[in-house]
């Protein structure tokens, strides 16, 4: 059966503005990478829980927890490096949308981990999207950071 993931435009809606290359290079990286990004995680989910769930798609080489750059504590995302492309595809296909710590997580193809990418890029230290959020989300620090400042 043809892979569901042949069209690079359908691989990910996310474009990393810090990717150091062209759009073609970005798409090629997404098509070949064995790394996935996991978003919408609770701040309280541990690396052990991530391991237990994601090892179902294949053997894991490394997990890198996303951290708040000020507090150095988990801020709701991580990267998972697999040994094979098929396993990374399976984790996007079968684990994305499943529930971890009562939350539907999102698994996305990633262009590849580099040192520095584990830190939240928001001005407050966490993820950018947590600055703009206006809902109350107890698993992600309550209200969004901009609302908290009002
Ligand atoms: N593969 O979906 C993803 C993904 N996300 C969301 C983050 N990362 C991802 N990787 C993949 N797929 O290494 C990675 C990043 C980085 C790490 C932390 O996680 O590559 P971050 O979440 O703190 O920051 O990253 P990121 O990804 O740069 O932020 P985002 O959400 O794309 O926002 C980019 C720009 O859009 C910002 O300039 C911001 O001002 C603006 N923006 C974002 N959300 C809003 C909003 N709701 N309203 C207005 N502007 C907004």
PDB file of C-alpha atoms and ligand atoms in Angstrom:
ATOM      1  CA  UNK A   1       0.000   0.000   0.000  1.00  0.00           C
ATOM      2  CA  UNK A   2       1.247   3.500  -0.809  1.00  0.00           C
ATOM      3  CA  UNK A   3       2.374   5.472   2.191  1.00  0.00           C
ATOM      4  CA  UNK A   4      -0.105   8.032   3.504  1.00  0.00           C
ATOM      5  CA  UNK A   5       2.847  10.334   3.957  1.00  0.00           C
ATOM      6  CA  UNK A   6       4.121  10.823   0.374  1.00  0.00           C
ATOM      7  CA  UNK A   7       2.959  14.431  -0.032  1.00  0.00           C
ATOM      8  CA  UNK A   8       5.341  16.667   1.972  1.00  0.00           C
ATOM      9  CA  UNK A   9       2.636  19.349   2.256  1.00  0.00           C
ATOM     10  CA  UNK A  10       0.477  16.936   4.198  1.00  0.00           C
ATOM     11  CA  UNK A  11       3.201  15.857   6.590  1.00  0.00           C
ATOM     12  CA  UNK A  12       2.883  18.750   8.993  1.00  0.00           C
ATOM     13  CA  UNK A  13       1.053  22.050   9.337  1.00  0.00           C
ATOM     14  CA  UNK A  14       3.940  23.369  11.408  1.00  0.00           C
ATOM     15  CA  UNK A  15       6.790  25.363   9.878  1.00  0.00           C
ATOM     16  CA  UNK A  16       9.748  25.967  12.166  1.00  0.00           C
ATOM     17  CA  UNK A  17      10.808  29.567  11.593  1.00  0.00           C
ATOM     18  CA  UNK A  18      14.223  28.651  13.013  1.00  0.00           C
ATOM     19  CA  UNK A  19      14.937  25.864  10.496  1.00  0.00           C
ATOM     20  CA  UNK A  20      18.324  26.743   8.967  1.00  0.00           C
ATOM     21  CA  UNK A  21      17.553  25.923   5.333  1.00  0.00           C
ATOM     22  CA  UNK A  22      15.218  26.270   2.356  1.00  0.00           C
ATOM     23  CA  UNK A  23      11.605  25.106   2.116  1.00  0.00           C
ATOM     24  CA  UNK A  24      12.781  22.154  -0.041  1.00  0.00           C
ATOM     25  CA  UNK A  25      15.315  21.162   2.587  1.00  0.00           C
ATOM     26  CA  UNK A  26      12.672  21.467   5.294  1.00  0.00           C
ATOM     27  CA  UNK A  27      10.282  19.201   3.370  1.00  0.00           C
ATOM     28  CA  UNK A  28      13.008  16.667   2.674  1.00  0.00           C
ATOM     29  CA  UNK A  29      13.890  16.565   6.370  1.00  0.00           C
ATOM     30  CA  UNK A  30      10.229  15.981   7.282  1.00  0.00           C
ATOM     31  CA  UNK A  31      10.004  13.125   4.782  1.00  0.00           C
ATOM     32  CA  UNK A  32      13.052  11.281   6.053  1.00  0.00           C
ATOM     33  CA  UNK A  33      13.315  12.177   9.732  1.00  0.00           C
ATOM     34  CA  UNK A  34      12.925   9.577  12.469  1.00  0.00           C
ATOM     35  CA  UNK A  35      12.017  12.251  15.017  1.00  0.00           C
ATOM     36  CA  UNK A  36       8.526  13.242  16.109  1.00  0.00           C
ATOM     37  CA  UNK A  37       7.294  16.169  18.176  1.00  0.00           C
ATOM     38  CA  UNK A  38       4.581  15.627  20.771  1.00  0.00           C
ATOM     39  CA  UNK A  39       2.402  18.574  21.734  1.00  0.00           C
ATOM     40  CA  UNK A  40      -0.522  19.350  24.057  1.00  0.00           C
ATOM     41  CA  UNK A  41       1.082  17.389  26.871  1.00  0.00           C
ATOM     42  CA  UNK A  42       0.403  18.043  30.527  1.00  0.00           C
ATOM     43  CA  UNK A  43       3.237  19.756  32.407  1.00  0.00           C
ATOM     44  CA  UNK A  44       2.998  16.840  34.852  1.00  0.00           C
ATOM     45  CA  UNK A  45       3.546  13.986  32.382  1.00  0.00           C
ATOM     46  CA  UNK A  46       6.869  12.257  32.986  1.00  0.00           C
ATOM     47  CA  UNK A  47       9.461  10.898  30.580  1.00  0.00           C
ATOM     48  CA  UNK A  48       8.629   7.388  31.879  1.00  0.00           C
ATOM     49  CA  UNK A  49       4.972   7.795  30.860  1.00  0.00           C
ATOM     50  CA  UNK A  50       6.033   9.061  27.436  1.00  0.00           C
ATOM     51  CA  UNK A  51       8.344   6.092  27.036  1.00  0.00           C
ATOM     52  CA  UNK A  52       5.648   3.592  27.988  1.00  0.00           C
ATOM     53  CA  UNK A  53       3.194   4.950  25.406  1.00  0.00           C
ATOM     54  CA  UNK A  54       5.545   5.667  22.489  1.00  0.00           C
ATOM     55  CA  UNK A  55       7.516   2.439  22.669  1.00  0.00           C
ATOM     56  CA  UNK A  56       4.351   0.784  21.313  1.00  0.00           C
ATOM     57  CA  UNK A  57       5.225   2.225  17.889  1.00  0.00           C
ATOM     58  CA  UNK A  58       8.823   0.965  18.001  1.00  0.00           C
ATOM     59  CA  UNK A  59      12.124   1.031  19.813  1.00  0.00           C
ATOM     60  CA  UNK A  60      12.970   4.502  21.112  1.00  0.00           C
ATOM     61  CA  UNK A  61      16.495   5.900  20.795  1.00  0.00           C
ATOM     62  CA  UNK A  62      15.970   8.995  22.916  1.00  0.00           C
ATOM     63  CA  UNK A  63      13.312  11.190  24.489  1.00  0.00           C
ATOM     64  CA  UNK A  64      13.939  14.902  24.985  1.00  0.00           C
ATOM     65  CA  UNK A  65      11.472  16.645  27.252  1.00  0.00           C
ATOM     66  CA  UNK A  66      10.572  20.243  26.359  1.00  0.00           C
ATOM     67  CA  UNK A  67      11.499  22.590  29.177  1.00  0.00           C
ATOM     68  CA  UNK A  68      10.620  26.087  30.299  1.00  0.00           C
ATOM     69  CA  UNK A  69      13.804  28.048  29.718  1.00  0.00           C
ATOM     70  CA  UNK A  70      13.454  29.924  33.004  1.00  0.00           C
ATOM     71  CA  UNK A  71      12.259  27.251  35.423  1.00  0.00           C
ATOM     72  CA  UNK A  72      13.862  24.256  33.613  1.00  0.00           C
ATOM     73  CA  UNK A  73      10.681  22.269  34.257  1.00  0.00           C
ATOM     74  CA  UNK A  74       8.528  20.435  31.639  1.00  0.00           C
ATOM     75  CA  UNK A  75       6.356  22.824  29.644  1.00  0.00           C
ATOM     76  CA  UNK A  76       4.120  20.503  27.645  1.00  0.00           C
ATOM     77  CA  UNK A  77       6.016  19.062  24.681  1.00  0.00           C
ATOM     78  CA  UNK A  78       8.775  16.614  23.840  1.00  0.00           C
ATOM     79  CA  UNK A  79      10.761  15.107  20.977  1.00  0.00           C
ATOM     80  CA  UNK A  80      11.037  11.365  20.422  1.00  0.00           C
ATOM     81  CA  UNK A  81      13.846   9.915  18.324  1.00  0.00           C
ATOM     82  CA  UNK A  82      13.162   6.474  16.844  1.00  0.00           C
ATOM     83  CA  UNK A  83      15.620   4.161  15.124  1.00  0.00           C
ATOM     84  CA  UNK A  84      13.395   3.765  12.058  1.00  0.00           C
ATOM     85  CA  UNK A  85      11.270   5.953   9.812  1.00  0.00           C
ATOM     86  CA  UNK A  86       8.455   3.365   9.819  1.00  0.00           C
ATOM     87  CA  UNK A  87       8.221   3.573  13.598  1.00  0.00           C
ATOM     88  CA  UNK A  88       8.071   7.386  13.483  1.00  0.00           C
ATOM     89  CA  UNK A  89       5.272   7.145  10.874  1.00  0.00           C
ATOM     90  CA  UNK A  90       3.410   4.629  13.041  1.00  0.00           C
ATOM     91  CA  UNK A  91       3.579   6.927  16.024  1.00  0.00           C
ATOM     92  CA  UNK A  92       2.073   9.787  13.977  1.00  0.00           C
ATOM     93  CA  UNK A  93      -0.569   7.435  12.523  1.00  0.00           C
ATOM     94  CA  UNK A  94      -1.611   5.558  15.635  1.00  0.00           C
ATOM     95  CA  UNK A  95      -0.581   7.519  18.735  1.00  0.00           C
ATOM     96  CA  UNK A  96      -1.517  11.044  17.684  1.00  0.00           C
ATOM     97  CA  UNK A  97      -4.920  11.887  19.160  1.00  0.00           C
ATOM     98  CA  UNK A  98      -4.736   9.284  21.895  1.00  0.00           C
ATOM     99  CA  UNK A  99      -5.063  10.277  25.541  1.00  0.00           C
ATOM    100  CA  UNK A 100      -2.080  10.731  27.828  1.00  0.00           C
ATOM    101  CA  UNK A 101      -2.759  12.022  31.352  1.00  0.00           C
ATOM    102  CA  UNK A 102      -6.362  12.807  30.321  1.00  0.00           C
ATOM    103  CA  UNK A 103      -5.273  14.917  27.318  1.00  0.00           C
ATOM    104  CA  UNK A 104      -5.412  14.255  23.558  1.00  0.00           C
ATOM    105  CA  UNK A 105      -1.793  14.580  22.512  1.00  0.00           C
ATOM    106  CA  UNK A 106      -0.648  15.647  19.041  1.00  0.00           C
ATOM    107  CA  UNK A 107       2.177  13.791  17.345  1.00  0.00           C
ATOM    108  CA  UNK A 108       3.805  15.641  14.471  1.00  0.00           C
ATOM    109  CA  UNK A 109       6.721  14.888  12.158  1.00  0.00           C
ATOM    110  CA  UNK A 110       9.752  16.901  13.082  1.00  0.00           C
ATOM    111  CA  UNK A 111      12.732  17.985  10.969  1.00  0.00           C
ATOM    112  CA  UNK A 112      15.207  16.684  13.578  1.00  0.00           C
ATOM    113  CA  UNK A 113      16.328  17.568  17.048  1.00  0.00           C
ATOM    114  CA  UNK A 114      19.164  20.031  17.599  1.00  0.00           C
ATOM    115  CA  UNK A 115      20.551  21.308  20.878  1.00  0.00           C
ATOM    116  CA  UNK A 116      18.476  24.291  21.988  1.00  0.00           C
ATOM    117  CA  UNK A 117      15.178  23.068  20.536  1.00  0.00           C
ATOM    118  CA  UNK A 118      14.128  21.622  23.894  1.00  0.00           C
ATOM    119  CA  UNK A 119      13.512  25.100  25.326  1.00  0.00           C
ATOM    120  CA  UNK A 120      10.185  26.927  25.147  1.00  0.00           C
ATOM    121  CA  UNK A 121      10.503  29.956  22.859  1.00  0.00           C
ATOM    122  CA  UNK A 122       7.883  32.121  24.541  1.00  0.00           C
ATOM    123  CA  UNK A 123       8.950  35.320  26.256  1.00  0.00           C
ATOM    124  CA  UNK A 124       7.747  33.891  29.561  1.00  0.00           C
ATOM    125  CA  UNK A 125       9.944  30.791  29.159  1.00  0.00           C
ATOM    126  CA  UNK A 126       7.307  28.245  28.104  1.00  0.00           C
ATOM    127  CA  UNK A 127       5.777  27.545  24.687  1.00  0.00           C
ATOM    128  CA  UNK A 128       4.729  30.397  22.460  1.00  0.00           C
ATOM    129  CA  UNK A 129       1.171  29.074  22.226  1.00  0.00           C
ATOM    130  CA  UNK A 130       0.826  29.180  26.004  1.00  0.00           C
ATOM    131  CA  UNK A 131       1.276  32.942  25.908  1.00  0.00           C
ATOM    132  CA  UNK A 132      -1.735  33.432  23.643  1.00  0.00           C
ATOM    133  CA  UNK A 133      -4.092  30.920  25.236  1.00  0.00           C
ATOM    134  CA  UNK A 134      -7.147  32.460  26.953  1.00  0.00           C
ATOM    135  CA  UNK A 135      -8.716  29.297  28.423  1.00  0.00           C
ATOM    136  CA  UNK A 136      -8.064  27.881  31.881  1.00  0.00           C
ATOM    137  CA  UNK A 137      -6.019  24.698  31.518  1.00  0.00           C
ATOM    138  CA  UNK A 138      -4.923  23.273  34.885  1.00  0.00           C
ATOM    139  CA  UNK A 139      -2.623  20.726  33.199  1.00  0.00           C
ATOM    140  CA  UNK A 140      -0.702  23.583  31.542  1.00  0.00           C
ATOM    141  CA  UNK A 141      -0.281  26.143  34.268  1.00  0.00           C
ATOM    142  CA  UNK A 142      -3.805  27.637  34.394  1.00  0.00           C
ATOM    143  CA  UNK A 143      -4.508  30.631  32.161  1.00  0.00           C
ATOM    144  CA  UNK A 144      -2.246  31.654  29.273  1.00  0.00           C
ATOM    145  CA  UNK A 145       0.715  33.795  30.276  1.00  0.00           C
ATOM    146  CA  UNK A 146      -0.590  36.995  28.643  1.00  0.00           C
ATOM    147  CA  UNK A 147      -3.951  36.638  30.413  1.00  0.00           C
ATOM    148  CA  UNK A 148      -2.161  36.067  33.733  1.00  0.00           C
ATOM    149  CA  UNK A 149      -0.391  39.404  33.289  1.00  0.00           C
ATOM    150  CA  UNK A 150      -3.600  41.404  32.733  1.00  0.00           C
TER     151      UNK A 150
HETATM  152  N1  LIG B   1       7.602  19.451  14.703  1.00  0.00           N
HETATM  153  O1  LIG B   1       3.803  21.703  15.875  1.00  0.00           O
HETATM  154  C1  LIG B   1       5.013  21.545  16.036  1.00  0.00           C
HETATM  155  C2  LIG B   1       5.828  22.293  16.963  1.00  0.00           C
HETATM  156  N2  LIG B   1       5.528  23.305  17.851  1.00  0.00           N
HETATM  157  C3  LIG B   1       4.250  23.945  18.070  1.00  0.00           C
HETATM  158  C4  LIG B   1       6.673  23.636  18.503  1.00  0.00           C
HETATM  159  N3  LIG B   1       7.692  22.876  18.045  1.00  0.00           N
HETATM  160  C5  LIG B   1       7.197  22.036  17.089  1.00  0.00           C
HETATM  161  N4  LIG B   1       7.797  21.090  16.344  1.00  0.00           N
HETATM  162  C6  LIG B   1       7.042  20.386  15.458  1.00  0.00           C
HETATM  163  N5  LIG B   1       5.690  20.609  15.302  1.00  0.00           N
HETATM  164  O2  LIG B   1      11.910  23.458  19.082  1.00  0.00           O
HETATM  165  C7  LIG B   1       9.063  22.910  18.534  1.00  0.00           C
HETATM  166  C8  LIG B   1       9.826  24.172  18.136  1.00  0.00           C
HETATM  167  C9  LIG B   1      10.828  24.324  19.275  1.00  0.00           C
HETATM  168  C10 LIG B   1      10.037  23.833  20.491  1.00  0.00           C
HETATM  169  C11 LIG B   1       9.403  24.936  21.322  1.00  0.00           C
HETATM  170  O3  LIG B   1       9.014  22.981  19.970  1.00  0.00           O
HETATM  171  O4  LIG B   1      10.456  24.022  16.879  1.00  0.00           O
HETATM  172  P1  LIG B   1       7.557  26.815  20.889  1.00  0.00           P
HETATM  173  O5  LIG B   1       6.280  26.090  20.818  1.00  0.00           O
HETATM  174  O6  LIG B   1       7.873  27.500  22.172  1.00  0.00           O
HETATM  175  O7  LIG B   1       7.720  27.909  19.760  1.00  0.00           O
HETATM  176  O8  LIG B   1       8.761  25.846  20.474  1.00  0.00           O
HETATM  177  P2  LIG B   1       7.339  27.889  18.168  1.00  0.00           P
HETATM  178  O9  LIG B   1       7.134  26.521  17.697  1.00  0.00           O
HETATM  179  O10 LIG B   1       8.351  28.690  17.467  1.00  0.00           O
HETATM  180  O11 LIG B   1       5.921  28.672  18.238  1.00  0.00           O
HETATM  181  P3  LIG B   1       4.668  28.718  17.229  1.00  0.00           P
HETATM  182  O12 LIG B   1       3.490  28.209  17.964  1.00  0.00           O
HETATM  183  O13 LIG B   1       5.018  28.118  15.928  1.00  0.00           O
HETATM  184  O14 LIG B   1       4.504  30.310  17.048  1.00  0.00           O
HETATM  185  C12 LIG B   1       5.277  30.987  16.032  1.00  0.00           C
HETATM  186  C13 LIG B   1       4.884  32.442  15.848  1.00  0.00           C
HETATM  187  O15 LIG B   1       3.482  32.624  15.738  1.00  0.00           O
HETATM  188  C14 LIG B   1       5.333  33.340  16.985  1.00  0.00           C
HETATM  189  O16 LIG B   1       6.077  34.382  16.419  1.00  0.00           O
HETATM  190  C15 LIG B   1       4.090  33.865  17.660  1.00  0.00           C
HETATM  191  O17 LIG B   1       4.236  35.252  17.945  1.00  0.00           O
HETATM  192  C16 LIG B   1       2.987  33.596  16.668  1.00  0.00           C
HETATM  193  N6  LIG B   1       1.797  32.997  17.329  1.00  0.00           N
HETATM  194  C17 LIG B   1       1.682  31.716  17.775  1.00  0.00           C
HETATM  195  N7  LIG B   1       0.467  31.484  18.317  1.00  0.00           N
HETATM  196  C18 LIG B   1      -0.214  32.676  18.178  1.00  0.00           C
HETATM  197  C19 LIG B   1      -1.533  33.096  18.531  1.00  0.00           C
HETATM  198  N8  LIG B   1      -2.418  32.266  19.137  1.00  0.00           N
HETATM  199  N9  LIG B   1      -1.895  34.368  18.250  1.00  0.00           N
HETATM  200  C20 LIG B   1      -1.033  35.223  17.636  1.00  0.00           C
HETATM  201  N10 LIG B   1       0.227  34.870  17.275  1.00  0.00           N
HETATM  202  C21 LIG B   1       0.628  33.645  17.547  1.00  0.00           C
END
